[in-house]
Structure formats: C-alpha cells, structure tokens
Short mmCIF file of C-alpha atoms in Angstrom, two decimals:
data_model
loop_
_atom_site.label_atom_id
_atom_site.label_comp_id
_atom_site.label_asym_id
_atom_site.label_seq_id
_atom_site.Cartn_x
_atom_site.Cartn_y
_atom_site.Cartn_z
CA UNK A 227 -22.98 170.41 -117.71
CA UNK A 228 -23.81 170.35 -121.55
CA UNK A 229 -27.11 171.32 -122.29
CA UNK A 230 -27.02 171.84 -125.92
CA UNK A 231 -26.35 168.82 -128.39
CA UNK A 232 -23.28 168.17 -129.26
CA UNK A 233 -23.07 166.21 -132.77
CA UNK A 234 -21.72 162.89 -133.58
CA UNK A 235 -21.72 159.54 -134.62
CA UNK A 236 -20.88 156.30 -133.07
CA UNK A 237 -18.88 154.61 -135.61
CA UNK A 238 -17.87 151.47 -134.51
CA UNK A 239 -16.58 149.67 -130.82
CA UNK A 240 -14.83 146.62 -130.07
CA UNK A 241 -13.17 144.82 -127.62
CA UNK A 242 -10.06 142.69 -126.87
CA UNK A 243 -10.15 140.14 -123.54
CA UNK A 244 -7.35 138.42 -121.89
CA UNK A 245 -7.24 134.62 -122.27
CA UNK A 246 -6.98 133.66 -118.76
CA UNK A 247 -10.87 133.25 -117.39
CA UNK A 248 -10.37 133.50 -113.67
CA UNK A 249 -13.18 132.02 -111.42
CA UNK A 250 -14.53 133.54 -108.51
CA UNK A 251 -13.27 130.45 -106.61
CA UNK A 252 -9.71 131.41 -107.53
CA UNK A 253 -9.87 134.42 -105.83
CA UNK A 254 -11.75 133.62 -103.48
CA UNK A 255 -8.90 131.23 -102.02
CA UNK A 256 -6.68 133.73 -102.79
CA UNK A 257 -8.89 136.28 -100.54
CA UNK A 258 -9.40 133.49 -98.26
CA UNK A 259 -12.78 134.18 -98.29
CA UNK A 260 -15.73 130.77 -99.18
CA UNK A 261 -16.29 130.85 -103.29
CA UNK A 262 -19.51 130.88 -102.63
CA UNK A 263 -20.02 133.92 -100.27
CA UNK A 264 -17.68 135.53 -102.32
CA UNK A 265 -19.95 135.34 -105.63
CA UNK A 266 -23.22 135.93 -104.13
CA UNK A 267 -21.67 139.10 -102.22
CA UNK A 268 -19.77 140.42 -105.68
CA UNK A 269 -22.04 139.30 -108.22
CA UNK A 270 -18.98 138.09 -110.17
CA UNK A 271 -18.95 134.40 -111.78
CA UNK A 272 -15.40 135.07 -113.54
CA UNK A 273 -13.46 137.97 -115.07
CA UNK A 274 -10.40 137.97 -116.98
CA UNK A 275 -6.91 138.62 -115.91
CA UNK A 276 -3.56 139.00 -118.31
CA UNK A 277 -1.76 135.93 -118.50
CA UNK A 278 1.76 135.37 -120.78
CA UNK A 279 2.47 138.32 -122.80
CA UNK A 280 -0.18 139.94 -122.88
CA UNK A 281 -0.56 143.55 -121.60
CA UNK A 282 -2.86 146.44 -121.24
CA UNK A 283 -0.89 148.09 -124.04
CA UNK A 284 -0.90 145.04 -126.38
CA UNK A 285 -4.61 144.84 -125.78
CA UNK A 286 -5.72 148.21 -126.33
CA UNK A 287 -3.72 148.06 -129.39
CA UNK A 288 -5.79 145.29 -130.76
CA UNK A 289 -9.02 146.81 -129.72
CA UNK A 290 -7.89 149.86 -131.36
CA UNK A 291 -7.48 148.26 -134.29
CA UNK A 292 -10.45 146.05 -135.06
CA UNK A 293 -12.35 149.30 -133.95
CA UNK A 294 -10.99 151.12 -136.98
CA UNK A 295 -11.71 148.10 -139.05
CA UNK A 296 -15.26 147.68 -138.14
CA UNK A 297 -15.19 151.60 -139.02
CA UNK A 298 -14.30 150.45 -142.61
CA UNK A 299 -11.04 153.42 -142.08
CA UNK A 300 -7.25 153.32 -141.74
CA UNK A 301 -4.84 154.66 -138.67
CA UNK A 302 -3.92 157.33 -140.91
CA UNK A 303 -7.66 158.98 -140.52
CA UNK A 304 -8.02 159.48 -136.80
CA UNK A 305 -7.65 163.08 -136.27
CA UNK A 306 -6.95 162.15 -132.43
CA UNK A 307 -6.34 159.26 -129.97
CA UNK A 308 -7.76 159.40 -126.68
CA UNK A 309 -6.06 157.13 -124.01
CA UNK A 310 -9.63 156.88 -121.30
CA UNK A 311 -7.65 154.14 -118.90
CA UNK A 312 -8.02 154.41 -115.15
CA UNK A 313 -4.52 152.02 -114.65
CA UNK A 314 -1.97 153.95 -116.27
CA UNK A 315 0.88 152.43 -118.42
CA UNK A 316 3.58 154.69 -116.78
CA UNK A 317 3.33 157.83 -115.78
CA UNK A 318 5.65 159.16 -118.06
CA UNK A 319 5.00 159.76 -121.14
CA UNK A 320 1.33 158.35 -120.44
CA UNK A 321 -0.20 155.95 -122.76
CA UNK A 322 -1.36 157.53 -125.53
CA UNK A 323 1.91 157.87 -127.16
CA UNK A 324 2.19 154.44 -126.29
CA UNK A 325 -0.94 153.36 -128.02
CA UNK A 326 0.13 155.84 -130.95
CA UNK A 327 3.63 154.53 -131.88
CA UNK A 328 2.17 150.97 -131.52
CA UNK A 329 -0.24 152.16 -133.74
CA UNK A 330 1.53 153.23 -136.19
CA UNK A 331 0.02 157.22 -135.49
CA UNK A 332 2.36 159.80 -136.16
CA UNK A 333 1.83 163.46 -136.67
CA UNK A 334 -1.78 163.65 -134.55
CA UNK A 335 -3.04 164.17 -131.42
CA UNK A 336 -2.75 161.48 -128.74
CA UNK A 337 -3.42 162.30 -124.73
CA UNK A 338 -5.28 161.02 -121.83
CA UNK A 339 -8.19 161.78 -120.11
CA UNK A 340 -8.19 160.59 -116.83
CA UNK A 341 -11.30 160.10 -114.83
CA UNK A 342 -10.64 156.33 -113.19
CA UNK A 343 -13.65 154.18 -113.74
CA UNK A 344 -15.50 157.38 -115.85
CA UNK A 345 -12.88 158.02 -118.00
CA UNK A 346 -14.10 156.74 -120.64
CA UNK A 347 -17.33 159.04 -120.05
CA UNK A 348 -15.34 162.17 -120.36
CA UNK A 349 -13.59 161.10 -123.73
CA UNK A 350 -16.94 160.58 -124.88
CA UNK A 351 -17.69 163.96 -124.14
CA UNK A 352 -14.68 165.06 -125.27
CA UNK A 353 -14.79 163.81 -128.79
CA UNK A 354 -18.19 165.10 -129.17
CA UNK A 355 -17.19 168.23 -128.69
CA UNK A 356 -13.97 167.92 -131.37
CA UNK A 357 -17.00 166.47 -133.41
CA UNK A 358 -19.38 169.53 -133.08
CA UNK A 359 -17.05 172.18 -133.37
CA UNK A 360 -15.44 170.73 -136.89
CA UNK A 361 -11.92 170.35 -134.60
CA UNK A 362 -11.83 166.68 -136.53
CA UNK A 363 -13.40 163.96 -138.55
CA UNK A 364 -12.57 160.79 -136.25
CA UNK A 365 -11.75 160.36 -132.80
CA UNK A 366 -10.61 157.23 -131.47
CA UNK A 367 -11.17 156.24 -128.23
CA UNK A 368 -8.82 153.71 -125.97
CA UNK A 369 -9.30 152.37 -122.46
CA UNK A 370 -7.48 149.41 -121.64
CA UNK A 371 -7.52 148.09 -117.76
CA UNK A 372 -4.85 145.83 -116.34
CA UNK A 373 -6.28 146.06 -112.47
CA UNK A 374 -5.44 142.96 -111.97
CA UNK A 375 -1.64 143.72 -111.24
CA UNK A 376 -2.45 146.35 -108.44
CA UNK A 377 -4.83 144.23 -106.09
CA UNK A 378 -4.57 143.63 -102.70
CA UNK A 379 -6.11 140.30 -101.65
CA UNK A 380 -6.33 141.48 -98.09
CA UNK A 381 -9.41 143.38 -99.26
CA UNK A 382 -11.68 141.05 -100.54
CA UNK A 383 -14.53 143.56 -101.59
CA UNK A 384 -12.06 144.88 -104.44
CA UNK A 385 -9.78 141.72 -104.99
CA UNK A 386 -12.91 139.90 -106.14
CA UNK A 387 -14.28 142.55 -108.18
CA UNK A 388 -11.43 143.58 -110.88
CA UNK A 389 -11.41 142.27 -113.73
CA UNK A 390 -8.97 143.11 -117.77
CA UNK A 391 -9.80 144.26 -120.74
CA UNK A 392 -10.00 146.63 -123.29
CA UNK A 393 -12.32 148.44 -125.25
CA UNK A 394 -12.45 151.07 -128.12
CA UNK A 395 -14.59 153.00 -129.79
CA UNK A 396 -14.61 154.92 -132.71
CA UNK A 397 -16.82 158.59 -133.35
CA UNK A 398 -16.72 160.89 -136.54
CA UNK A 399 -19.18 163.32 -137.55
CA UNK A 400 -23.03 163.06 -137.19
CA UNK A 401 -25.01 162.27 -140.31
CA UNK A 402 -27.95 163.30 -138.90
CA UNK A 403 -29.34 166.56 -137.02
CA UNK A 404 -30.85 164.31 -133.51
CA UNK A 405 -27.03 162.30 -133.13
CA UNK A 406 -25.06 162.67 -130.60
CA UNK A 407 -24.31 164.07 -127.19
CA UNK A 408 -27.92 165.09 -125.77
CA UNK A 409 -26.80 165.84 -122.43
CA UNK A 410 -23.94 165.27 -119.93
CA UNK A 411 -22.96 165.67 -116.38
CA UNK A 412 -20.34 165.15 -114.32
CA UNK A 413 -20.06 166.19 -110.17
CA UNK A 414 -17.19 165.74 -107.64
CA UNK A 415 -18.02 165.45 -104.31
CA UNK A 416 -14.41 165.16 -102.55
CA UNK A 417 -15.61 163.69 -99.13
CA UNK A 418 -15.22 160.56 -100.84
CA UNK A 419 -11.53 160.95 -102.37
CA UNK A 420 -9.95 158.55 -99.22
CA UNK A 421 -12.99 155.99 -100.47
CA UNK A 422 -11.28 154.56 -103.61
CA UNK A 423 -7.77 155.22 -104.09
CA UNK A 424 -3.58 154.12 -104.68
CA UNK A 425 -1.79 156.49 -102.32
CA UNK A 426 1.84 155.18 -103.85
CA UNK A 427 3.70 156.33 -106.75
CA UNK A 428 3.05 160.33 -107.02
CA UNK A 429 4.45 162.98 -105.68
CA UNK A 430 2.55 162.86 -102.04
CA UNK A 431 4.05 159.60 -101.21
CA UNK A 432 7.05 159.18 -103.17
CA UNK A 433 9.49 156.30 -103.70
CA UNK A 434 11.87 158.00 -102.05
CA UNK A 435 10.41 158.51 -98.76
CA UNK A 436 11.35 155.70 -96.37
CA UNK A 437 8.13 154.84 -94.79
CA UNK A 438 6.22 154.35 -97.91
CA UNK A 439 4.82 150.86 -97.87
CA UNK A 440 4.28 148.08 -100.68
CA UNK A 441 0.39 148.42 -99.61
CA UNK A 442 0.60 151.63 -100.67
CA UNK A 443 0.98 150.90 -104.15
CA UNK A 444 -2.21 148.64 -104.24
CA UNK A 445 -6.13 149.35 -104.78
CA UNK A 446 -7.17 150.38 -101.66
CA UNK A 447 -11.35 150.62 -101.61
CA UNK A 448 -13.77 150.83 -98.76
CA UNK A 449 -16.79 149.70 -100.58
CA UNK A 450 -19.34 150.32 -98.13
CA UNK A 451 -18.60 154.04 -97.80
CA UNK A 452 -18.77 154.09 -101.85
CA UNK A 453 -22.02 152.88 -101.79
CA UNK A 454 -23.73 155.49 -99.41
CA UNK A 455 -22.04 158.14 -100.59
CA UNK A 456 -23.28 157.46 -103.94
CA UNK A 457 -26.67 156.72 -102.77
CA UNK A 458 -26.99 160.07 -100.74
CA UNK A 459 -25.93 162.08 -104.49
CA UNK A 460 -27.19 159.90 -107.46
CA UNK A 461 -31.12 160.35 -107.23
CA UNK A 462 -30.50 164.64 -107.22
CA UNK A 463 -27.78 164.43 -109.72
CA UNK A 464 -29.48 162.06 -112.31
CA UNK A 465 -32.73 164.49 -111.76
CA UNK A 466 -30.26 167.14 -112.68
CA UNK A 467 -29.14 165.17 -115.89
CA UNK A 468 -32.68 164.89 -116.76
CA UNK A 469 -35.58 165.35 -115.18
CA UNK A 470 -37.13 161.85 -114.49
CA UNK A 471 -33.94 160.04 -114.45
CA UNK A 472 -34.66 159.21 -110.92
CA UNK A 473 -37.66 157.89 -110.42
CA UNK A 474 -37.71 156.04 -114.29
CA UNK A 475 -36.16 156.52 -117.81
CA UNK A 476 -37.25 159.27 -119.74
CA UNK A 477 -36.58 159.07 -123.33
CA UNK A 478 -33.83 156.41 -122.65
CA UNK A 479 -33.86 152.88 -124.70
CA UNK A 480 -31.45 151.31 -122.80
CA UNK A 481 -29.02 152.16 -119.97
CA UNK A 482 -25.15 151.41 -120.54
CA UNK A 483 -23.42 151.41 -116.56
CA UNK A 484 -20.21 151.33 -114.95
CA UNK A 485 -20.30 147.69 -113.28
CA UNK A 486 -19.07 148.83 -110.28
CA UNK A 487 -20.66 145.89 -108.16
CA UNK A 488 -23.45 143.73 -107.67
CA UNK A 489 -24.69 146.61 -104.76
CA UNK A 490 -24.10 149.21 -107.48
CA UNK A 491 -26.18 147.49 -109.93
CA UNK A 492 -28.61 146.75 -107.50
CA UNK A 493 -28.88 150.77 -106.69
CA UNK A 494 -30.01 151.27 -109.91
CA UNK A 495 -33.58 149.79 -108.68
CA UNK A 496 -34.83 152.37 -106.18
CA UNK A 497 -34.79 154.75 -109.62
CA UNK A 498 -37.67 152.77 -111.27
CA UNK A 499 -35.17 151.17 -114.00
CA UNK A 500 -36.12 148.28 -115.32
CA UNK A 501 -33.57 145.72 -115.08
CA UNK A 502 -34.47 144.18 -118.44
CA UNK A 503 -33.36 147.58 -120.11
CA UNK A 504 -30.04 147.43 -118.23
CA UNK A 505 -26.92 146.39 -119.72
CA UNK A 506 -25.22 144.09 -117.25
CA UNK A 507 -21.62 142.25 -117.72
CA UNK A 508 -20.36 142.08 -114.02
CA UNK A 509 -20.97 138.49 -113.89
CA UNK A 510 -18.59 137.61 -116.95
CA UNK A 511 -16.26 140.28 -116.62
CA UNK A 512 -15.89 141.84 -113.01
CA UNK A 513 -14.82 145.45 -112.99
CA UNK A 514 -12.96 146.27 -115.67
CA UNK A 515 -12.41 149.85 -113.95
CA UNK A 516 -12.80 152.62 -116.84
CA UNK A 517 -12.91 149.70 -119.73
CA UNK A 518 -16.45 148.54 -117.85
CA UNK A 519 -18.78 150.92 -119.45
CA UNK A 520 -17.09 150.97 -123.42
CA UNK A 521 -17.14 147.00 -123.07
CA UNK A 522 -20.67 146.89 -121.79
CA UNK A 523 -21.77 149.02 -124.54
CA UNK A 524 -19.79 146.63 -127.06
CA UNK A 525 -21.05 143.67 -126.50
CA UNK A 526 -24.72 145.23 -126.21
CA UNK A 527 -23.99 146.45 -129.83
CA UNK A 528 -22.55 143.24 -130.98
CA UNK A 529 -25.78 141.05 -129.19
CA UNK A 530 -28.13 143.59 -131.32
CA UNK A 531 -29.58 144.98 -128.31
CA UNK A 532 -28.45 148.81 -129.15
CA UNK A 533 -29.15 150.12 -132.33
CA UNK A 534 -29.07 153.07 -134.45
CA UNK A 535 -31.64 155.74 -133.37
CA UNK A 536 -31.63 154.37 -129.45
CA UNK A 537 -30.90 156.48 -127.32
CA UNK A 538 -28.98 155.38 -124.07
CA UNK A 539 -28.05 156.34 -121.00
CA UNK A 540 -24.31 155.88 -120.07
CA UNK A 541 -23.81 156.43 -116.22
CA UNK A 542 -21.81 155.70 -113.17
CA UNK A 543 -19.49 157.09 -110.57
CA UNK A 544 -15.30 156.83 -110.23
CA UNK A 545 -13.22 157.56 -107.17
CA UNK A 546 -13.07 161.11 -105.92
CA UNK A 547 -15.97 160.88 -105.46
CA UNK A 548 -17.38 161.91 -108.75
CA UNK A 549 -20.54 160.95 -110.46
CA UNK A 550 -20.65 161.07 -114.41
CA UNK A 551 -23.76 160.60 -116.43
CA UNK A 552 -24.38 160.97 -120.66
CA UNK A 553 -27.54 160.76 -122.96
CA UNK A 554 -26.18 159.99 -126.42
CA UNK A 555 -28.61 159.23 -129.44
CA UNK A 556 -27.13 156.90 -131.70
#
C-alpha cells in the first residue's frame, strides 16, 4: 500500500474506438438470449467490436499518439512505455515492443504490466513512482482491449458484456506539491482465481497436450461468484484505502470505475456514493476489460467533468481475485 504521495501530473488521455457499434440485440441473438433481458440484466446498450483492419495494436497506436499530441510532446520524449492491456498481443515478445516499433520508440523502456481489468491501475502507480523518484520525465501509458475475439457466446453474462478499445494516457512530473498519487491499494484474494479466467495457451494447458479444448482458449467468467466475492472484501478494503471510503467519499470529487457490470456498478450504492459523482460508460461501451477505467476517465476529462485540482477515486477489481483502488489529485 502507498501511504506517502507520490508526485505527478496527468498530462493528457485519449482514446481510439473501433468503428463497428454492436447492439445488445446482436449479441443477444448470438447468445440466444431476448435483447431485451439481455440489456436490462448487463446494463449494456452497445459496445464496440474491431471490424476490417483494425486491431488492438493499430488502435493503441493511435491512442498513443493523439495522447502525446494533446501533451503538446514528441515520441522521442517518453522516457518509458507502459503496455496496461488485459488481452495480450502475443505472448512473445509482449506488446510493448509492439506498440514501441509502431511507434517509432527506440532506445527506451517499453514493458507490460499485467493486472487484467486493473492493469491500467498498477501502471498508474507505476509511473508515479518513476515520476517521484526523478527515474523519468514522461511516462506513457497504453491499454488497448480486443476481448471481443476471445468470447464464448455460450456464456451470456460475459459475451454481452465485452466490449474494444483503447485508451492512453500520458504523466510527467508534478508542478505542484498536492499532485499526484495520494494513496493506493491493491489485495489478492486467490479463492476467486477459477472466477474469471482463459485456462488455454500457457504453460498449464499447453497446445500440445491432446485434451486441451477450443473452450479453453475463451473468456470463461462465473459472474455471480465475482460479485459476492467482491462484495464480502470491498467495504474493508476501501476503509483500508481511506477511511470513509465505505460508507461515502471522503475528499473524493468524482469516482473513475472499472465497468465491470451493471451489478458492479450497482455495488457501488451500499457505500453511500452518489451516483451523480460516478463516472459511468457501460452503457456505450461494455467492458472494455483493462481499457474500461483509462477510457472512463477520458471521456470524463473531455465532457469537462474532471478537472485540474479534483481529486478522484479510480477503483475496481480484476480476476484473481484482486481488488485495486487509487486517490490521485489532479
């Protein structure tokens, strides 16, 4: 847990979106589930989903870049890229090289961070720390989502959640003494890890083994258990983040979540937060897995509804299961 502040600055975010809008009816045939169960049970109206060329590389790439424009500053001044996507690009090498040579970065740091749907969370934290400690100027932030592709329609509670996208977000060095990290969390609790998971493709169930199945390689998610596991730890942990946190919002402006479902969202009730101070993009975009939270905070920023000297709350939970929570001051 970090306690003491750790200094930066939010630069700039932005975000790049498929082309394809996919209805909830869509996938709801698909599911074979009614359209109009499936929306009031999801909470999603229509997401996006990659269509033609388009990939989770080619979009991160372009958030990437109108990030660093919006920053007013070239490729050649991040000091290190941070690849915070929960569906990976290939395993080997991972994506940030990816993102880097497409880029046009050469000679500086570029790895992942990978925390599924918080990963983007623990870049955050991450950077801050680079930030702090003087380890560099600008950080730049990637997590591009391409769920679509690993779906299983014969689970409905995740088919009709996931959503593409990407999001990025650019941090360099505080300006003033209160920016920044103010405090951060983050708690496994491993009774959950069967909850939310893709058993294919690693070591445990190689390709090689005969037995291994084509489901196997799909989203597998058991919503239900999710949901109570996370209501059984978030009202302690949050209370750990800050005192308060569950039963109202301390010090917070506005609260920036994971939109991990309509239940999820609806959670967030029972701790006395106001819904009109919660950032909510589930209906337009689904679950855009670890791309959810930087996205949400975009389009907050761009809609005027954060602004410099809020302070927010950015908060949600990722299979494992593990909980992740931040107080940044902007």
């Amino acid at each position: 847990m970090s306690r003491m502040r750790l200094n930066c600055r939010l630069l700039a975010t932005a975000q790049a979106l498929p082309a394809r809008v996919v209805p909830t009816a869509e996938v709801a045939a698909l599911c074979g589930v009614p359209a109009n169960v499936a929306e009031a049970r999801t909470g999603v109206r229509e997401r996006r989903w990659l269509s033609g060329s388009e990939t989770a590389l080619s979009l991160g790439v372009q958030a990437a870049r109108d990030a660093l424009g919006g920053a007013g500053l070239e490729v050649s001044d991040v000091d290190v890229l941070l690849n915070a996507s929960g569906s990976q690009l290939q395993p080997i090498p991972d994506g940030a090289p990816l993102l880097a040579r497409e880029l046009g970065l050469r000679g500086r740091a570029a790895y992942s961070l990978h925390a599924t749907c918080l990963s983007f969370l623990v870049a955050l934290e991450h950077a801050a720390l680079l930030l702090h400690t003087g380890r560099a100027r600008h950080v730049l932030i990637v997590s591009s989502e391409a769920g679509s592709l690993g779906l299983n329609f014969a689970q409905p509670e995740s088919g009709l959640l996931i959503g593409d996208g990407a999001a990025a977000v650019v941090v360099g060095q505080a300006t003033r003494e209160d920016q920044g990290v103010e405090a951060a969390l983050f708690e496994t609790y491993p009774e959950g890890a069967d909850h939310t998971r893709i058993r294919g493709g690693g070591s445990l169930r190689s390709p090689h083994l005969l037995d291994v199945t084509r489901e196997e390689l799909l989203f597998d998610m058991q919503g239900l258990h999710v949901l109570r596991l996370a209501s059984a730890i978030l009202p302690d942990f949050l209370e750990r983040l800050r005192p308060g946190l569950g039963r109202g919002l301390p010090g917070i402006t506005r609260v920036i979540p994971h939109q991990a479902s309509a239940a999820g969202l609806k959670l967030m009730e029972r701790f006395g937060w106001p819904p009109g101070r919660t950032e909510v993009t589930l209906p337009h975009l689904g679950n855009v897995i670890a791309a959810s939270l930087p996205l949400t905070l975009h389009q907050a920023r761009a809609a005027g509804r954060v602004r410099e000297g809020d302070t927010l709350l950015l908060a949600g939970t990722g299979a494992g299961l593990t909980a992740g929570g931040i107080i940044f001051r902007l």
